[in-house]
């Protein structure tokens, strides 16, 4: 497989623990994505982000990519219940992503998928999700924006499926034809850690 088939060459996870009187940080090189075993050039990587936390005040995901009418890029969150290091569909809670010109947000257990058509021909596609927690660390408010402004406004009521303190793994997947200039970056920022793909 040509080396340019995947511009997402490596993944890094940056963990910043913010406790009452201490701040620590570590960087782990997760490594290069494997070659695709499928004709549609599907590739993926799983990134565990440590023990689940019950004290998260906010959950933020920022996706930036060179989207096209033929590619798909998604980030899934869930709990690795069987401990095999791979987030299976039945372990997945939330999926955000780009698919063939549309942004989507998916509640996997509830079988609900929201889609919005991307606007115009922007060279950089952006999707930003921000979820704020209440005193019981459950979602209380949410906002989603893309390169054109506010979107998925039905999520402003912050349905419970937008975040779970049980989640402990992320799975990033891309599939479809890959032009040489394709790229993708996702930043994930609960209060207790930040995750960056490059």
Short mmCIF file of N, CA, C and O in Angstrom, two decimals, residues 63-127:
data_model
loop_
_atom_site.label_atom_id
_atom_site.label_comp_id
_atom_site.label_asym_id
_atom_site.label_seq_id
_atom_site.Cartn_x
_atom_site.Cartn_y
_atom_site.Cartn_z
N UNK A 63 -12.92 18.32 15.68
CA UNK A 63 -12.43 17.61 14.51
C UNK A 63 -12.13 18.60 13.40
O UNK A 63 -12.94 19.49 13.12
N UNK A 64 -10.96 18.46 12.78
CA UNK A 64 -10.58 19.27 11.63
C UNK A 64 -10.04 18.34 10.55
O UNK A 64 -9.21 17.49 10.85
N UNK A 65 -10.49 18.53 9.32
CA UNK A 65 -10.08 17.60 8.27
C UNK A 65 -10.29 18.22 6.90
O UNK A 65 -10.99 19.21 6.74
N UNK A 66 -9.66 17.59 5.92
CA UNK A 66 -9.89 17.93 4.51
C UNK A 66 -10.95 16.97 4.01
O UNK A 66 -10.64 15.87 3.56
N UNK A 67 -12.22 17.35 4.15
CA UNK A 67 -13.31 16.46 3.79
C UNK A 67 -13.58 16.47 2.29
O UNK A 67 -13.41 17.48 1.62
N UNK A 68 -14.02 15.33 1.77
CA UNK A 68 -14.38 15.23 0.36
C UNK A 68 -15.73 14.54 0.25
O UNK A 68 -16.29 14.08 1.24
N UNK A 69 -16.22 14.43 -0.97
CA UNK A 69 -17.51 13.78 -1.20
C UNK A 69 -17.41 12.26 -1.19
O UNK A 69 -18.41 11.57 -1.35
N UNK A 70 -16.21 11.73 -1.00
CA UNK A 70 -16.04 10.28 -1.07
C UNK A 70 -15.38 9.66 0.16
O UNK A 70 -15.28 8.45 0.25
N UNK A 71 -14.93 10.49 1.11
CA UNK A 71 -14.24 9.88 2.26
C UNK A 71 -15.10 9.90 3.51
O UNK A 71 -16.13 10.58 3.59
N UNK A 72 -14.68 9.13 4.48
CA UNK A 72 -15.37 9.04 5.77
C UNK A 72 -14.32 9.05 6.87
O UNK A 72 -13.34 8.31 6.81
N UNK A 73 -14.51 9.92 7.84
CA UNK A 73 -13.62 10.00 9.00
C UNK A 73 -14.51 10.05 10.23
O UNK A 73 -15.46 10.84 10.28
N UNK A 74 -14.25 9.21 11.23
CA UNK A 74 -15.08 9.22 12.42
C UNK A 74 -14.26 8.94 13.67
O UNK A 74 -13.20 8.31 13.61
N UNK A 75 -14.78 9.44 14.79
CA UNK A 75 -14.18 9.20 16.10
C UNK A 75 -15.27 8.62 16.98
O UNK A 75 -16.35 9.22 17.12
N UNK A 76 -15.02 7.45 17.57
CA UNK A 76 -16.00 6.76 18.40
C UNK A 76 -15.49 6.67 19.83
O UNK A 76 -14.28 6.50 20.06
N UNK A 77 -16.41 6.77 20.78
CA UNK A 77 -16.08 6.69 22.19
C UNK A 77 -16.89 5.57 22.85
O UNK A 77 -18.07 5.37 22.51
N UNK A 78 -16.29 4.88 23.79
CA UNK A 78 -17.02 3.84 24.49
C UNK A 78 -16.18 3.22 25.58
O UNK A 78 -15.13 3.75 25.98
N UNK A 79 -16.63 2.06 26.06
CA UNK A 79 -15.93 1.34 27.12
C UNK A 79 -15.46 -0.01 26.58
O UNK A 79 -16.26 -0.80 26.05
N UNK A 80 -14.18 -0.28 26.72
CA UNK A 80 -13.60 -1.56 26.29
C UNK A 80 -13.93 -2.61 27.34
O UNK A 80 -13.12 -2.95 28.20
N UNK A 81 -15.15 -3.14 27.27
CA UNK A 81 -15.66 -4.02 28.32
C UNK A 81 -14.90 -5.34 28.40
O UNK A 81 -14.70 -5.88 29.49
N UNK A 82 -14.46 -5.88 27.26
CA UNK A 82 -13.77 -7.17 27.29
C UNK A 82 -12.26 -7.03 27.41
O UNK A 82 -11.54 -8.03 27.48
N UNK A 83 -11.76 -5.79 27.42
CA UNK A 83 -10.33 -5.56 27.64
C UNK A 83 -9.42 -6.01 26.51
O UNK A 83 -8.23 -6.19 26.72
N UNK A 84 -9.96 -6.13 25.27
CA UNK A 84 -9.12 -6.59 24.16
C UNK A 84 -8.42 -5.45 23.43
O UNK A 84 -7.70 -5.68 22.46
N UNK A 85 -8.63 -4.21 23.88
CA UNK A 85 -7.95 -3.08 23.26
C UNK A 85 -8.59 -2.57 21.99
O UNK A 85 -8.05 -1.66 21.36
N UNK A 86 -9.74 -3.12 21.60
CA UNK A 86 -10.43 -2.69 20.39
C UNK A 86 -11.87 -2.32 20.75
O UNK A 86 -12.57 -3.10 21.40
N UNK A 87 -12.32 -1.14 20.34
CA UNK A 87 -13.67 -0.69 20.62
C UNK A 87 -14.62 -1.32 19.60
O UNK A 87 -14.67 -0.91 18.44
N UNK A 88 -15.38 -2.31 20.04
CA UNK A 88 -16.33 -3.00 19.16
C UNK A 88 -17.62 -2.20 19.05
O UNK A 88 -17.92 -1.37 19.91
N UNK A 89 -18.41 -2.43 18.00
CA UNK A 89 -19.68 -1.69 17.85
C UNK A 89 -20.58 -1.80 19.07
O UNK A 89 -21.20 -0.81 19.47
N UNK A 90 -20.65 -2.98 19.67
CA UNK A 90 -21.52 -3.15 20.83
C UNK A 90 -20.97 -2.49 22.09
O UNK A 90 -21.69 -2.36 23.09
N UNK A 91 -19.72 -2.02 22.06
CA UNK A 91 -19.13 -1.30 23.19
C UNK A 91 -19.16 0.22 22.99
O UNK A 91 -18.75 0.96 23.87
N UNK A 92 -19.62 0.65 21.82
CA UNK A 92 -19.56 2.06 21.44
C UNK A 92 -20.77 2.82 21.95
O UNK A 92 -21.90 2.35 21.86
N UNK A 93 -20.52 4.05 22.47
CA UNK A 93 -21.60 4.90 22.93
C UNK A 93 -21.90 6.05 21.98
O UNK A 93 -23.05 6.31 21.65
N UNK A 94 -20.84 6.74 21.52
CA UNK A 94 -21.00 7.95 20.71
C UNK A 94 -20.05 7.90 19.53
O UNK A 94 -18.89 7.50 19.68
N UNK A 95 -20.53 8.33 18.37
CA UNK A 95 -19.68 8.46 17.18
C UNK A 95 -19.93 9.83 16.57
O UNK A 95 -21.07 10.24 16.38
N UNK A 96 -18.84 10.54 16.27
CA UNK A 96 -18.90 11.82 15.56
C UNK A 96 -18.10 11.66 14.28
O UNK A 96 -17.07 11.00 14.28
N UNK A 97 -18.54 12.31 13.21
CA UNK A 97 -17.71 12.20 12.03
C UNK A 97 -18.24 12.87 10.79
O UNK A 97 -19.25 13.57 10.78
N UNK A 98 -17.49 12.62 9.71
CA UNK A 98 -17.75 13.14 8.37
C UNK A 98 -17.95 11.95 7.45
O UNK A 98 -17.16 11.01 7.45
N UNK A 99 -19.03 11.99 6.67
CA UNK A 99 -19.27 10.90 5.72
C UNK A 99 -19.80 11.48 4.41
O UNK A 99 -20.93 11.96 4.34
N UNK A 100 -18.94 11.45 3.38
CA UNK A 100 -19.34 11.80 2.01
C UNK A 100 -20.10 13.12 1.91
O UNK A 100 -21.14 13.21 1.26
N UNK A 101 -19.57 14.15 2.57
CA UNK A 101 -20.16 15.47 2.47
C UNK A 101 -21.12 15.85 3.57
O UNK A 101 -21.64 16.96 3.58
N UNK A 102 -21.36 14.94 4.51
CA UNK A 102 -22.25 15.22 5.64
C UNK A 102 -21.49 15.06 6.95
O UNK A 102 -20.64 14.18 7.09
N UNK A 103 -21.84 15.91 7.93
CA UNK A 103 -21.43 15.67 9.31
C UNK A 103 -22.50 14.79 9.97
O UNK A 103 -23.68 14.87 9.63
N UNK A 104 -22.08 13.95 10.91
CA UNK A 104 -23.07 13.14 11.63
C UNK A 104 -22.67 12.98 13.08
O UNK A 104 -21.50 13.05 13.46
N UNK A 105 -23.70 12.81 13.92
CA UNK A 105 -23.53 12.50 15.35
C UNK A 105 -24.43 11.31 15.62
O UNK A 105 -25.62 11.34 15.28
N UNK A 106 -23.87 10.26 16.23
CA UNK A 106 -24.63 9.02 16.37
C UNK A 106 -24.65 8.52 17.81
O UNK A 106 -23.62 8.41 18.47
N UNK A 107 -25.86 8.23 18.28
CA UNK A 107 -26.10 7.54 19.54
C UNK A 107 -26.18 6.06 19.20
O UNK A 107 -27.23 5.58 18.74
N UNK A 108 -25.10 5.32 19.39
CA UNK A 108 -25.05 3.94 18.92
C UNK A 108 -26.02 3.03 19.67
O UNK A 108 -26.82 2.32 19.05
N UNK A 109 -26.03 3.02 21.03
CA UNK A 109 -26.97 2.15 21.71
C UNK A 109 -28.43 2.46 21.39
O UNK A 109 -29.28 1.56 21.33
N UNK A 110 -28.74 3.74 21.19
CA UNK A 110 -30.11 4.14 20.89
C UNK A 110 -30.48 4.10 19.42
O UNK A 110 -31.61 4.43 19.05
N UNK A 111 -29.53 3.70 18.57
CA UNK A 111 -29.77 3.60 17.12
C UNK A 111 -30.30 4.91 16.55
O UNK A 111 -31.23 4.93 15.73
N UNK A 112 -29.72 6.05 16.97
CA UNK A 112 -30.10 7.36 16.47
C UNK A 112 -28.91 8.00 15.78
O UNK A 112 -27.83 8.07 16.36
N UNK A 113 -29.11 8.48 14.56
CA UNK A 113 -28.05 9.19 13.83
C UNK A 113 -28.60 10.50 13.31
O UNK A 113 -29.61 10.53 12.62
N UNK A 114 -27.92 11.58 13.65
CA UNK A 114 -28.27 12.90 13.15
C UNK A 114 -27.27 13.27 12.06
O UNK A 114 -26.07 13.03 12.20
N UNK A 115 -27.78 13.87 10.97
CA UNK A 115 -26.92 14.25 9.85
C UNK A 115 -27.21 15.68 9.45
O UNK A 115 -28.35 16.12 9.48
N UNK A 116 -26.15 16.38 9.06
CA UNK A 116 -26.31 17.73 8.50
C UNK A 116 -25.36 17.87 7.32
O UNK A 116 -24.18 17.53 7.42
N UNK A 117 -25.88 18.40 6.22
CA UNK A 117 -25.07 18.60 5.02
C UNK A 117 -24.07 19.71 5.25
O UNK A 117 -24.41 20.77 5.78
N UNK A 118 -22.81 19.48 4.88
CA UNK A 118 -21.79 20.51 5.01
C UNK A 118 -22.04 21.63 4.01
O UNK A 118 -22.56 21.40 2.91
N UNK A 119 -21.68 22.84 4.41
CA UNK A 119 -21.93 24.01 3.57
C UNK A 119 -20.76 24.29 2.64
O UNK A 119 -19.61 24.28 3.05
N UNK A 120 -21.07 24.56 1.36
CA UNK A 120 -20.07 25.06 0.42
C UNK A 120 -18.89 24.14 0.19
O UNK A 120 -18.95 22.94 0.39
N UNK A 121 -17.78 24.75 -0.23
CA UNK A 121 -16.56 24.02 -0.56
C UNK A 121 -15.41 24.45 0.33
O UNK A 121 -14.31 24.74 -0.13
N UNK A 122 -15.63 24.52 1.62
CA UNK A 122 -14.58 24.96 2.54
C UNK A 122 -13.37 24.03 2.46
O UNK A 122 -13.53 22.81 2.45
N UNK A 123 -12.16 24.58 2.40
CA UNK A 123 -10.96 23.74 2.31
C UNK A 123 -10.69 22.97 3.59
O UNK A 123 -10.08 21.90 3.56
N UNK A 124 -11.15 23.51 4.71
CA UNK A 124 -10.99 22.83 6.00
C UNK A 124 -12.36 22.65 6.62
O UNK A 124 -13.11 23.62 6.79
N UNK A 125 -12.70 21.43 6.94
CA UNK A 125 -13.96 21.12 7.60
C UNK A 125 -13.73 21.04 9.10
O UNK A 125 -12.71 20.49 9.54
N UNK A 126 -14.68 21.58 9.86
CA UNK A 126 -14.52 21.65 11.32
C UNK A 126 -15.82 21.23 11.98
O UNK A 126 -16.91 21.68 11.58
N UNK A 127 -15.73 20.38 12.99
CA UNK A 127 -16.87 20.05 13.83
C UNK A 127 -16.42 20.12 15.28
O UNK A 127 -15.43 19.48 15.65
#
